[in-house]
């Protein structure tokens, strides 16, 4: 039987198969290389020994190097040591979890929250709790891989709706009343496109058809809405019946994922979510750093203002230079170039000019939509943004 997961069939010896796989990746422009970052993720980083302007960080607000955040991490390590030493249900549930989950629930305006060891773990854990065989998941075609994997693990039937297409979603909902439960799942801010899901329309449809909504706010949390509450807050939907997932690894600058919702939902997750139950708790330093960053997100709105001002400046300048950007409304600015080979070449040319703009290729994005995914940070200096623009100008000539 042909395995879909292999680019080519295994042939003979293991080494031959590995060589063939590598050759296929090379020929299709999809071979990836690890680069080494030799500094903190600030506006300029040392990459493989060279200083370059960073346009590829999810540390959107620059909080991972904020002195208060670092001090909180150091203090937590002194008090609690370096590791959690157990899963949360056994011995790893330190009071630092209580602190951050309370803080998160306040920001999200929900009854409760539950922190997981990553955003990936949150999605792959919560979706199989919400939907199983006999249920239907309706998923936006551009949803993140962790949502796709969560759907696979759930064994529910999955229907994919066109990107942000509320009419398509409506049709699928109308045709699916035979399923036991239905779950609509969407990125809040799409990770590779930077656009925002039409959450109010999705929530209206869900209410009409008695379906659940799960929004993945990895890229909206900390950035959009009052207090950085995320996509739901951006639309004034704080009180709506949405299950909200988010990460502590992007605007919060640390690591971890969370689910925000009702007490009843959180209790069910504590009892059923496998990626919560069967893994060690997060390091104390991570929890304390995330909590300190959350305080800063709530108290420092000008970080968000600066982020959006940089995004506007870079976007306008690149359009003036003739680049085509997707119509993003956020800090994520995609420059779509088409083939993986072309995208890699442009990224390499930019790097030679001192600008690190990562090439994003399939399977992270659909085929022939390979792109540079540019992200700005609130802590970029104006000079760094200008240096980045100069790099884009230089490769045109
Ligand atoms: C939309 C989205 N969801 C989930 C995740 C996973 O989050 P984490 O990196 O915290 O595991 C990511 C990470 O890139 C993401 O972009």
mmCIF file of C-alpha atoms and ligand atoms in Angstrom:
data_model
loop_
_atom_site.group_PDB
_atom_site.id
_atom_site.type_symbol
_atom_site.label_atom_id
_atom_site.label_comp_id
_atom_site.label_asym_id
_atom_site.label_seq_id
_atom_site.Cartn_x
_atom_site.Cartn_y
_atom_site.Cartn_z
ATOM 1 C CA UNK A 1 0.000 0.000 0.000
ATOM 2 C CA UNK A 2 1.318 3.488 -0.825
ATOM 3 C CA UNK A 3 2.086 5.627 2.195
ATOM 4 C CA UNK A 4 0.961 9.227 1.761
ATOM 5 C CA UNK A 5 3.443 10.424 4.343
ATOM 6 C CA UNK A 6 6.508 9.567 2.248
ATOM 7 C CA UNK A 7 7.620 11.720 -0.633
ATOM 8 C CA UNK A 8 8.957 8.594 -2.285
ATOM 9 C CA UNK A 9 8.630 4.920 -1.568
ATOM 10 C CA UNK A 10 11.325 3.469 0.677
ATOM 11 C CA UNK A 11 13.712 1.595 -1.605
ATOM 12 C CA UNK A 12 16.170 -0.964 -0.380
ATOM 13 C CA UNK A 13 18.580 0.174 2.264
ATOM 14 C CA UNK A 14 17.729 2.881 4.797
ATOM 15 C CA UNK A 15 20.628 5.131 3.646
ATOM 16 C CA UNK A 16 19.352 5.033 0.059
ATOM 17 C CA UNK A 17 15.899 6.015 1.145
ATOM 18 C CA UNK A 18 17.198 8.923 3.239
ATOM 19 C CA UNK A 19 19.354 10.116 0.309
ATOM 20 C CA UNK A 20 16.349 9.964 -2.003
ATOM 21 C CA UNK A 21 14.183 11.911 0.410
ATOM 22 C CA UNK A 22 16.858 14.603 0.738
ATOM 23 C CA UNK A 23 17.215 14.843 -3.049
ATOM 24 C CA UNK A 24 13.456 15.256 -3.436
ATOM 25 C CA UNK A 25 13.401 18.027 -0.826
ATOM 26 C CA UNK A 26 16.294 19.734 -2.642
ATOM 27 C CA UNK A 27 14.682 19.466 -6.098
ATOM 28 C CA UNK A 28 11.351 20.822 -4.902
ATOM 29 C CA UNK A 29 12.960 23.749 -3.066
ATOM 30 C CA UNK A 30 11.636 22.460 0.246
ATOM 31 C CA UNK A 31 14.878 21.476 1.979
ATOM 32 C CA UNK A 32 15.180 23.320 5.267
ATOM 33 C CA UNK A 33 18.312 24.221 7.203
ATOM 34 C CA UNK A 34 18.670 25.153 10.827
ATOM 35 C CA UNK A 35 20.312 28.511 11.392
ATOM 36 C CA UNK A 36 21.963 29.396 14.683
ATOM 37 C CA UNK A 37 20.909 32.511 16.563
ATOM 38 C CA UNK A 38 23.758 33.696 18.773
ATOM 39 C CA UNK A 39 21.985 36.511 20.624
ATOM 40 C CA UNK A 40 18.643 37.407 22.227
ATOM 41 C CA UNK A 41 15.665 37.890 19.842
ATOM 42 C CA UNK A 42 15.839 41.680 19.641
ATOM 43 C CA UNK A 43 15.448 43.881 16.539
ATOM 44 C CA UNK A 44 18.965 42.989 15.414
ATOM 45 C CA UNK A 45 20.267 39.483 16.068
ATOM 46 C CA UNK A 46 23.506 37.672 15.552
ATOM 47 C CA UNK A 47 22.692 34.948 13.046
ATOM 48 C CA UNK A 48 25.405 32.415 12.329
ATOM 49 C CA UNK A 49 27.983 34.996 13.466
ATOM 50 C CA UNK A 50 26.601 38.020 11.525
ATOM 51 C CA UNK A 51 24.442 40.909 12.776
ATOM 52 C CA UNK A 52 21.195 41.147 10.793
ATOM 53 C CA UNK A 53 17.863 42.931 11.248
ATOM 54 C CA UNK A 54 15.310 40.379 12.400
ATOM 55 C CA UNK A 55 11.993 40.410 10.543
ATOM 56 C CA UNK A 56 10.924 36.937 11.588
ATOM 57 C CA UNK A 57 10.243 36.955 15.312
ATOM 58 C CA UNK A 58 6.968 36.269 17.095
ATOM 59 C CA UNK A 59 8.335 38.118 20.137
ATOM 60 C CA UNK A 60 6.090 40.917 18.852
ATOM 61 C CA UNK A 61 6.299 43.204 21.863
ATOM 62 C CA UNK A 62 9.944 42.478 22.644
ATOM 63 C CA UNK A 63 8.991 41.228 26.095
ATOM 64 C CA UNK A 64 11.298 38.212 26.185
ATOM 65 C CA UNK A 65 14.198 40.547 26.999
ATOM 66 C CA UNK A 66 12.338 43.044 29.195
ATOM 67 C CA UNK A 67 14.262 43.556 32.481
ATOM 68 C CA UNK A 68 11.141 42.947 34.629
ATOM 69 C CA UNK A 69 10.402 39.700 32.802
ATOM 70 C CA UNK A 70 13.966 38.471 33.171
ATOM 71 C CA UNK A 71 14.008 39.430 36.876
ATOM 72 C CA UNK A 72 10.783 37.444 37.441
ATOM 73 C CA UNK A 73 12.290 34.392 35.739
ATOM 74 C CA UNK A 74 15.480 34.583 37.800
ATOM 75 C CA UNK A 75 13.549 34.988 41.055
ATOM 76 C CA UNK A 76 11.276 32.024 40.241
ATOM 77 C CA UNK A 77 14.277 29.846 39.511
ATOM 78 C CA UNK A 78 15.812 30.773 42.864
ATOM 79 C CA UNK A 79 12.578 29.956 44.687
ATOM 80 C CA UNK A 80 11.252 26.948 42.763
ATOM 81 C CA UNK A 81 14.283 25.507 40.943
ATOM 82 C CA UNK A 82 14.630 24.841 37.242
ATOM 83 C CA UNK A 83 11.992 22.210 36.509
ATOM 84 C CA UNK A 84 8.415 21.380 37.523
ATOM 85 C CA UNK A 85 9.495 17.831 38.430
ATOM 86 C CA UNK A 86 6.176 16.245 37.553
ATOM 87 C CA UNK A 87 2.977 16.517 35.552
ATOM 88 C CA UNK A 88 0.483 19.070 36.848
ATOM 89 C CA UNK A 89 -1.908 16.416 38.130
ATOM 90 C CA UNK A 90 0.832 14.760 40.162
ATOM 91 C CA UNK A 91 3.439 17.090 41.687
ATOM 92 C CA UNK A 92 4.112 19.796 39.093
ATOM 93 C CA UNK A 93 1.301 22.282 39.780
ATOM 94 C CA UNK A 94 3.169 25.124 41.505
ATOM 95 C CA UNK A 95 1.440 28.284 42.728
ATOM 96 C CA UNK A 96 2.936 30.025 39.681
ATOM 97 C CA UNK A 97 0.265 28.259 37.620
ATOM 98 C CA UNK A 98 -2.479 29.703 39.840
ATOM 99 C CA UNK A 99 -1.006 33.181 39.413
ATOM 100 C CA UNK A 100 -0.818 33.088 35.634
ATOM 101 C CA UNK A 101 -4.140 31.330 35.118
ATOM 102 C CA UNK A 102 -5.892 33.950 37.277
ATOM 103 C CA UNK A 103 -4.158 36.773 35.398
ATOM 104 C CA UNK A 104 -5.035 35.212 32.040
ATOM 105 C CA UNK A 105 -8.704 34.771 32.971
ATOM 106 C CA UNK A 106 -8.875 38.468 33.894
ATOM 107 C CA UNK A 107 -7.365 39.540 30.570
ATOM 108 C CA UNK A 108 -9.560 37.143 28.598
ATOM 109 C CA UNK A 109 -12.706 37.960 30.575
ATOM 110 C CA UNK A 110 -13.496 34.265 31.065
ATOM 111 C CA UNK A 111 -14.369 32.212 34.140
ATOM 112 C CA UNK A 112 -11.168 30.207 33.973
ATOM 113 C CA UNK A 113 -8.070 29.304 31.942
ATOM 114 C CA UNK A 114 -5.793 26.304 31.740
ATOM 115 C CA UNK A 115 -2.123 26.478 30.767
ATOM 116 C CA UNK A 116 -0.545 23.741 28.612
ATOM 117 C CA UNK A 117 3.134 23.229 27.851
ATOM 118 C CA UNK A 118 2.782 24.742 24.364
ATOM 119 C CA UNK A 119 0.233 26.126 21.957
ATOM 120 C CA UNK A 120 0.697 23.001 19.871
ATOM 121 C CA UNK A 121 -0.140 20.845 22.901
ATOM 122 C CA UNK A 122 -3.198 22.994 23.666
ATOM 123 C CA UNK A 123 -4.684 22.555 20.182
ATOM 124 C CA UNK A 124 -3.880 18.873 19.848
ATOM 125 C CA UNK A 125 -5.349 18.279 23.318
ATOM 126 C CA UNK A 126 -8.488 20.386 23.355
ATOM 127 C CA UNK A 127 -9.852 19.467 19.920
ATOM 128 C CA UNK A 128 -10.075 15.717 20.682
ATOM 129 C CA UNK A 129 -11.893 16.572 23.931
ATOM 130 C CA UNK A 130 -14.443 18.736 22.115
ATOM 131 C CA UNK A 131 -15.043 16.432 19.145
ATOM 132 C CA UNK A 132 -14.817 12.696 18.533
ATOM 133 C CA UNK A 133 -16.170 10.066 16.161
ATOM 134 C CA UNK A 134 -19.736 11.019 15.224
ATOM 135 C CA UNK A 135 -19.005 14.754 15.506
ATOM 136 C CA UNK A 136 -18.114 17.264 12.787
ATOM 137 C CA UNK A 137 -15.300 19.800 12.777
ATOM 138 C CA UNK A 138 -15.541 22.730 10.372
ATOM 139 C CA UNK A 139 -12.071 24.132 9.833
ATOM 140 C CA UNK A 140 -10.796 27.145 7.830
ATOM 141 C CA UNK A 141 -8.538 25.992 4.988
ATOM 142 C CA UNK A 142 -5.663 28.160 6.269
ATOM 143 C CA UNK A 143 -5.778 27.005 9.880
ATOM 144 C CA UNK A 144 -2.500 26.247 11.640
ATOM 145 C CA UNK A 145 -0.928 22.772 11.518
ATOM 146 C CA UNK A 146 -1.598 22.214 15.234
ATOM 147 C CA UNK A 147 -5.334 22.577 14.549
ATOM 148 C CA UNK A 148 -5.081 20.173 11.631
ATOM 149 C CA UNK A 149 -3.259 17.664 13.842
ATOM 150 C CA UNK A 150 -5.804 18.135 16.633
ATOM 151 C CA UNK A 151 -8.583 17.358 14.137
ATOM 152 C CA UNK A 152 -6.753 14.212 13.000
ATOM 153 C CA UNK A 153 -6.323 13.011 16.571
ATOM 154 C CA UNK A 154 -9.986 13.596 17.363
ATOM 155 C CA UNK A 155 -11.254 11.080 14.754
ATOM 156 C CA UNK A 156 -14.195 13.404 14.110
ATOM 157 C CA UNK A 157 -15.303 14.035 10.527
ATOM 158 C CA UNK A 158 -13.663 17.180 9.164
ATOM 159 C CA UNK A 159 -14.960 19.578 6.516
ATOM 160 C CA UNK A 160 -12.721 22.387 5.351
ATOM 161 C CA UNK A 161 -14.327 25.713 4.479
ATOM 162 C CA UNK A 162 -12.815 28.314 2.172
ATOM 163 C CA UNK A 163 -10.673 30.928 3.851
ATOM 164 C CA UNK A 164 -12.820 33.246 6.004
ATOM 165 C CA UNK A 165 -15.797 32.347 3.788
ATOM 166 C CA UNK A 166 -18.844 32.707 6.011
ATOM 167 C CA UNK A 167 -21.252 31.731 3.204
ATOM 168 C CA UNK A 168 -19.390 28.461 2.656
ATOM 169 C CA UNK A 169 -19.414 27.799 6.393
ATOM 170 C CA UNK A 170 -23.140 28.491 6.476
ATOM 171 C CA UNK A 171 -23.782 25.965 3.704
ATOM 172 C CA UNK A 172 -21.743 23.293 5.463
ATOM 173 C CA UNK A 173 -23.543 23.952 8.758
ATOM 174 C CA UNK A 174 -26.956 23.751 7.079
ATOM 175 C CA UNK A 175 -26.068 20.357 5.587
ATOM 176 C CA UNK A 176 -24.700 18.806 8.764
ATOM 177 C CA UNK A 177 -27.482 18.559 11.329
ATOM 178 C CA UNK A 178 -27.126 14.770 11.474
ATOM 179 C CA UNK A 179 -23.878 15.042 13.457
ATOM 180 C CA UNK A 180 -23.980 14.788 17.246
ATOM 181 C CA UNK A 181 -21.886 17.898 17.940
ATOM 182 C CA UNK A 182 -20.335 20.452 15.615
ATOM 183 C CA UNK A 183 -17.203 22.484 16.241
ATOM 184 C CA UNK A 184 -16.086 25.458 14.148
ATOM 185 C CA UNK A 185 -12.377 26.120 14.477
ATOM 186 C CA UNK A 186 -10.416 29.079 13.146
ATOM 187 C CA UNK A 187 -7.212 31.003 13.665
ATOM 188 C CA UNK A 188 -8.052 34.452 15.105
ATOM 189 C CA UNK A 189 -5.158 36.123 13.269
ATOM 190 C CA UNK A 190 -3.958 33.807 10.493
ATOM 191 C CA UNK A 191 -0.363 32.960 11.204
ATOM 192 C CA UNK A 192 0.982 33.108 7.653
ATOM 193 C CA UNK A 193 -1.422 35.693 6.190
ATOM 194 C CA UNK A 194 -1.894 38.188 9.005
ATOM 195 C CA UNK A 195 -5.606 38.690 8.317
ATOM 196 C CA UNK A 196 -8.296 38.448 10.979
ATOM 197 C CA UNK A 197 -11.103 35.861 11.007
ATOM 198 C CA UNK A 198 -14.665 37.241 10.743
ATOM 199 C CA UNK A 199 -15.374 36.130 14.295
ATOM 200 C CA UNK A 200 -18.675 37.996 14.870
ATOM 201 C CA UNK A 201 -20.216 36.351 11.772
ATOM 202 C CA UNK A 202 -18.817 32.951 12.752
ATOM 203 C CA UNK A 203 -20.263 33.314 16.272
ATOM 204 C CA UNK A 204 -23.682 34.320 14.885
ATOM 205 C CA UNK A 205 -23.721 31.249 12.639
ATOM 206 C CA UNK A 206 -22.611 29.021 15.504
ATOM 207 C CA UNK A 207 -25.422 30.335 17.712
ATOM 208 C CA UNK A 208 -27.968 29.827 14.931
ATOM 209 C CA UNK A 209 -26.842 26.224 14.341
ATOM 210 C CA UNK A 210 -26.006 25.287 17.928
ATOM 211 C CA UNK A 211 -22.319 24.724 17.132
ATOM 212 C CA UNK A 212 -19.228 25.388 19.277
ATOM 213 C CA UNK A 213 -16.495 27.876 18.267
ATOM 214 C CA UNK A 214 -12.800 27.443 19.028
ATOM 215 C CA UNK A 215 -10.556 30.363 18.104
ATOM 216 C CA UNK A 216 -6.766 29.976 18.035
ATOM 217 C CA UNK A 217 -5.453 33.361 19.102
ATOM 218 C CA UNK A 218 -1.737 32.595 18.963
ATOM 219 C CA UNK A 219 -1.062 35.770 16.963
ATOM 220 C CA UNK A 220 -3.848 38.024 18.236
ATOM 221 C CA UNK A 221 -3.260 37.628 21.949
ATOM 222 C CA UNK A 222 -1.253 40.478 23.468
ATOM 223 C CA UNK A 223 -1.578 42.472 20.275
ATOM 224 C CA UNK A 224 -5.264 43.036 19.450
ATOM 225 C CA UNK A 225 -8.126 44.421 21.533
ATOM 226 C CA UNK A 226 -8.384 46.040 24.938
ATOM 227 C CA UNK A 227 -5.474 45.059 27.202
ATOM 228 C CA UNK A 228 -4.176 42.891 24.346
ATOM 229 C CA UNK A 229 -7.010 40.457 25.066
ATOM 230 C CA UNK A 230 -6.926 39.168 21.478
ATOM 231 C CA UNK A 231 -9.256 38.712 18.530
ATOM 232 C CA UNK A 232 -12.458 38.290 20.556
ATOM 233 C CA UNK A 233 -11.649 41.487 22.471
ATOM 234 C CA UNK A 234 -10.862 43.242 19.180
ATOM 235 C CA UNK A 235 -14.454 42.541 18.067
ATOM 236 C CA UNK A 236 -15.971 43.257 21.499
ATOM 237 C CA UNK A 237 -16.934 39.590 21.876
ATOM 238 C CA UNK A 238 -15.491 39.080 25.365
ATOM 239 C CA UNK A 239 -18.702 37.688 26.815
ATOM 240 C CA UNK A 240 -19.530 35.498 23.808
ATOM 241 C CA UNK A 241 -19.619 31.755 24.028
ATOM 242 C CA UNK A 242 -16.239 31.177 22.345
ATOM 243 C CA UNK A 243 -13.562 28.755 23.472
ATOM 244 C CA UNK A 244 -10.323 30.687 23.174
ATOM 245 C CA UNK A 245 -6.921 29.129 22.714
ATOM 246 C CA UNK A 246 -3.732 31.156 22.808
ATOM 247 C CA UNK A 247 -0.003 30.927 23.340
ATOM 248 C CA UNK A 248 2.478 32.361 25.796
ATOM 249 C CA UNK A 249 5.215 31.910 23.198
ATOM 250 C CA UNK A 250 4.576 34.859 20.900
ATOM 251 C CA UNK A 251 3.582 38.346 22.171
ATOM 252 C CA UNK A 252 4.078 37.074 25.743
ATOM 253 C CA UNK A 253 7.648 36.108 24.827
ATOM 254 C CA UNK A 254 7.847 32.878 26.857
ATOM 255 C CA UNK A 255 6.438 29.399 26.198
ATOM 256 C CA UNK A 256 3.143 27.618 26.790
ATOM 257 C CA UNK A 257 -0.396 27.517 25.487
ATOM 258 C CA UNK A 258 -3.729 28.134 27.159
ATOM 259 C CA UNK A 259 -7.440 27.542 26.844
ATOM 260 C CA UNK A 260 -9.827 30.177 28.205
ATOM 261 C CA UNK A 261 -13.468 29.312 28.839
ATOM 262 C CA UNK A 262 -15.966 28.235 31.464
ATOM 263 C CA UNK A 263 -15.153 26.432 34.731
ATOM 264 C CA UNK A 264 -16.964 23.380 33.381
ATOM 265 C CA UNK A 265 -14.837 23.280 30.228
ATOM 266 C CA UNK A 266 -11.576 23.689 32.137
ATOM 267 C CA UNK A 267 -12.541 20.923 34.524
ATOM 268 C CA UNK A 268 -13.282 18.601 31.615
ATOM 269 C CA UNK A 269 -9.885 19.405 30.077
ATOM 270 C CA UNK A 270 -8.075 18.696 33.357
ATOM 271 C CA UNK A 271 -9.680 15.262 33.283
ATOM 272 C CA UNK A 272 -9.546 14.424 29.590
ATOM 273 C CA UNK A 273 -6.911 16.445 27.694
ATOM 274 C CA UNK A 274 -4.100 13.987 27.053
ATOM 275 C CA UNK A 275 -1.520 16.686 26.231
ATOM 276 C CA UNK A 276 -2.259 18.205 29.621
ATOM 277 C CA UNK A 277 -2.291 15.003 31.658
ATOM 278 C CA UNK A 278 0.653 13.097 30.224
ATOM 279 C CA UNK A 279 3.428 15.689 30.272
ATOM 280 C CA UNK A 280 5.608 17.542 32.777
ATOM 281 C CA UNK A 281 4.618 21.047 33.883
ATOM 282 C CA UNK A 282 6.396 24.111 32.522
ATOM 283 C CA UNK A 283 9.606 25.354 34.173
ATOM 284 C CA UNK A 284 8.977 27.906 36.978
ATOM 285 C CA UNK A 285 11.050 30.536 35.156
ATOM 286 C CA UNK A 286 8.776 30.265 32.122
ATOM 287 C CA UNK A 287 5.583 30.679 34.140
ATOM 288 C CA UNK A 288 6.925 33.642 36.106
ATOM 289 C CA UNK A 289 8.275 35.306 32.969
ATOM 290 C CA UNK A 290 4.941 34.858 31.186
ATOM 291 C CA UNK A 291 3.052 36.294 34.143
ATOM 292 C CA UNK A 292 5.333 39.351 34.342
ATOM 293 C CA UNK A 293 4.974 39.842 30.578
ATOM 294 C CA UNK A 294 1.206 39.638 30.901
ATOM 295 C CA UNK A 295 1.280 42.430 33.499
ATOM 296 C CA UNK A 296 3.297 44.543 31.054
ATOM 297 C CA UNK A 297 0.890 43.787 28.214
ATOM 298 C CA UNK A 298 -1.982 45.017 30.375
ATOM 299 C CA UNK A 299 -0.205 48.132 31.626
ATOM 300 C CA UNK A 300 1.678 49.276 28.500
ATOM 301 C CA UNK A 301 -0.689 49.949 25.566
ATOM 302 C CA UNK A 302 1.957 52.006 23.795
ATOM 303 C CA UNK A 303 3.830 48.768 22.981
ATOM 304 C CA UNK A 304 0.909 47.814 20.749
ATOM 305 C CA UNK A 305 0.766 51.301 19.244
ATOM 306 C CA UNK A 306 4.458 51.131 18.372
ATOM 307 C CA UNK A 307 4.061 47.661 16.871
ATOM 308 C CA UNK A 308 1.296 48.806 14.537
ATOM 309 C CA UNK A 309 3.125 51.997 13.637
ATOM 310 C CA UNK A 310 6.186 49.922 12.565
ATOM 311 C CA UNK A 311 3.945 47.533 10.612
ATOM 312 C CA UNK A 312 2.336 50.441 8.759
ATOM 313 C CA UNK A 313 5.698 52.054 7.992
ATOM 314 C CA UNK A 314 7.241 48.827 6.615
ATOM 315 C CA UNK A 315 4.132 47.888 4.646
ATOM 316 C CA UNK A 316 3.806 51.323 3.015
ATOM 317 C CA UNK A 317 7.491 51.429 2.094
ATOM 318 C CA UNK A 318 7.466 47.936 0.546
ATOM 319 C CA UNK A 319 4.352 48.685 -1.496
ATOM 320 C CA UNK A 320 5.992 51.923 -2.690
ATOM 321 C CA UNK A 321 8.996 49.851 -3.783
ATOM 322 C CA UNK A 322 6.671 47.648 -5.856
ATOM 323 C CA UNK A 323 6.357 44.569 -3.645
ATOM 324 C CA UNK A 324 2.994 42.804 -3.442
ATOM 325 C CA UNK A 325 1.803 42.208 0.099
ATOM 326 C CA UNK A 326 -1.249 40.271 1.217
ATOM 327 C CA UNK A 327 -3.916 42.547 2.716
ATOM 328 C CA UNK A 328 -2.898 41.911 6.325
ATOM 329 C CA UNK A 329 -4.248 44.144 9.077
ATOM 330 C CA UNK A 330 -1.700 43.102 11.679
ATOM 331 C CA UNK A 331 1.992 42.866 12.499
ATOM 332 C CA UNK A 332 2.349 39.892 10.105
ATOM 333 C CA UNK A 333 3.212 41.136 6.603
ATOM 334 C CA UNK A 334 3.362 38.399 3.937
ATOM 335 C CA UNK A 335 5.203 39.063 0.672
ATOM 336 C CA UNK A 336 3.984 36.252 -1.600
ATOM 337 C CA UNK A 337 6.569 35.193 -4.188
ATOM 338 C CA UNK A 338 5.143 31.938 -5.552
ATOM 339 C CA UNK A 339 7.557 29.053 -5.906
ATOM 340 C CA UNK A 340 9.647 27.787 -2.988
ATOM 341 C CA UNK A 341 12.810 28.170 -5.088
ATOM 342 C CA UNK A 342 12.157 31.854 -5.852
ATOM 343 C CA UNK A 343 11.225 32.576 -2.247
ATOM 344 C CA UNK A 344 14.402 30.956 -0.947
ATOM 345 C CA UNK A 345 16.507 32.940 -3.445
ATOM 346 C CA UNK A 346 14.945 36.253 -2.400
ATOM 347 C CA UNK A 347 15.390 35.414 1.294
ATOM 348 C CA UNK A 348 19.076 34.625 0.665
ATOM 349 C CA UNK A 349 19.577 37.915 -1.221
ATOM 350 C CA UNK A 350 17.993 39.826 1.651
ATOM 351 C CA UNK A 351 20.197 38.053 4.141
ATOM 352 C CA UNK A 352 23.225 39.130 2.144
ATOM 353 C CA UNK A 353 21.923 42.713 2.622
ATOM 354 C CA UNK A 354 21.670 42.154 6.393
ATOM 355 C CA UNK A 355 17.931 41.445 6.628
ATOM 356 C CA UNK A 356 16.606 38.153 7.970
ATOM 357 C CA UNK A 357 13.157 37.585 6.433
ATOM 358 C CA UNK A 358 12.351 33.883 6.651
ATOM 359 C CA UNK A 359 11.120 31.999 3.573
ATOM 360 C CA UNK A 360 7.879 30.159 4.321
ATOM 361 C CA UNK A 361 7.170 27.219 2.039
ATOM 362 C CA UNK A 362 4.774 24.253 1.865
ATOM 363 C CA UNK A 363 3.507 22.549 3.958
ATOM 364 C CA UNK A 364 3.310 25.710 6.101
ATOM 365 C CA UNK A 365 1.475 27.466 3.226
ATOM 366 C CA UNK A 366 -0.398 26.166 0.152
ATOM 367 C CA UNK A 367 1.698 25.274 -2.870
ATOM 368 C CA UNK A 368 2.699 28.179 -5.141
ATOM 369 C CA UNK A 369 2.060 30.682 -2.347
ATOM 370 C CA UNK A 370 5.517 30.535 -0.805
ATOM 371 C CA UNK A 371 6.297 33.810 0.838
ATOM 372 C CA UNK A 372 8.457 35.913 3.058
ATOM 373 C CA UNK A 373 6.577 36.225 6.325
ATOM 374 C CA UNK A 374 7.721 39.549 7.718
ATOM 375 C CA UNK A 375 6.974 40.419 11.310
ATOM 376 C CA UNK A 376 7.822 43.617 13.125
ATOM 377 C CA UNK A 377 8.446 44.060 16.833
ATOM 378 C CA UNK A 378 7.466 46.984 19.057
ATOM 379 C CA UNK A 379 11.107 47.159 20.118
ATOM 380 C CA UNK A 380 12.545 47.558 16.623
ATOM 381 C CA UNK A 381 14.176 50.959 16.358
ATOM 382 C CA UNK A 382 13.207 53.321 13.531
ATOM 383 C CA UNK A 383 16.765 52.830 12.214
ATOM 384 C CA UNK A 384 16.269 49.052 12.071
ATOM 385 C CA UNK A 385 13.026 49.434 10.132
ATOM 386 C CA UNK A 386 14.795 51.783 7.681
ATOM 387 C CA UNK A 387 17.695 49.329 7.359
ATOM 388 C CA UNK A 388 15.193 46.592 6.487
ATOM 389 C CA UNK A 389 13.551 48.803 3.858
ATOM 390 C CA UNK A 390 16.978 49.621 2.396
ATOM 391 C CA UNK A 391 17.673 45.872 2.110
ATOM 392 C CA UNK A 392 14.456 45.322 0.146
ATOM 393 C CA UNK A 393 15.345 48.278 -2.095
ATOM 394 C CA UNK A 394 18.876 46.972 -2.703
ATOM 395 C CA UNK A 395 17.782 43.563 -3.995
ATOM 396 C CA UNK A 396 15.569 45.168 -6.632
ATOM 397 C CA UNK A 397 18.537 46.615 -8.468
HETATM 398 C C1 LIG B 1 -1.811 29.802 14.813
HETATM 399 C C2 LIG B 1 -0.891 29.012 15.677
HETATM 400 N N1 LIG B 1 -1.410 28.154 16.567
HETATM 401 C C3 LIG B 1 -0.637 27.417 17.370
HETATM 402 C C4 LIG B 1 0.728 27.512 17.329
HETATM 403 C C5 LIG B 1 1.559 26.679 18.237
HETATM 404 O O1 LIG B 1 1.974 27.463 19.311
HETATM 405 P P1 LIG B 1 3.337 27.152 20.092
HETATM 406 O O2 LIG B 1 4.451 27.630 19.231
HETATM 407 O O3 LIG B 1 3.173 27.925 21.357
HETATM 408 O O4 LIG B 1 3.379 25.677 20.311
HETATM 409 C C6 LIG B 1 1.327 28.395 16.427
HETATM 410 C C7 LIG B 1 2.803 28.502 16.357
HETATM 411 O O5 LIG B 1 3.403 28.938 15.456
HETATM 412 C C8 LIG B 1 0.497 29.160 15.580
HETATM 413 O O6 LIG B 1 1.017 29.996 14.687
#
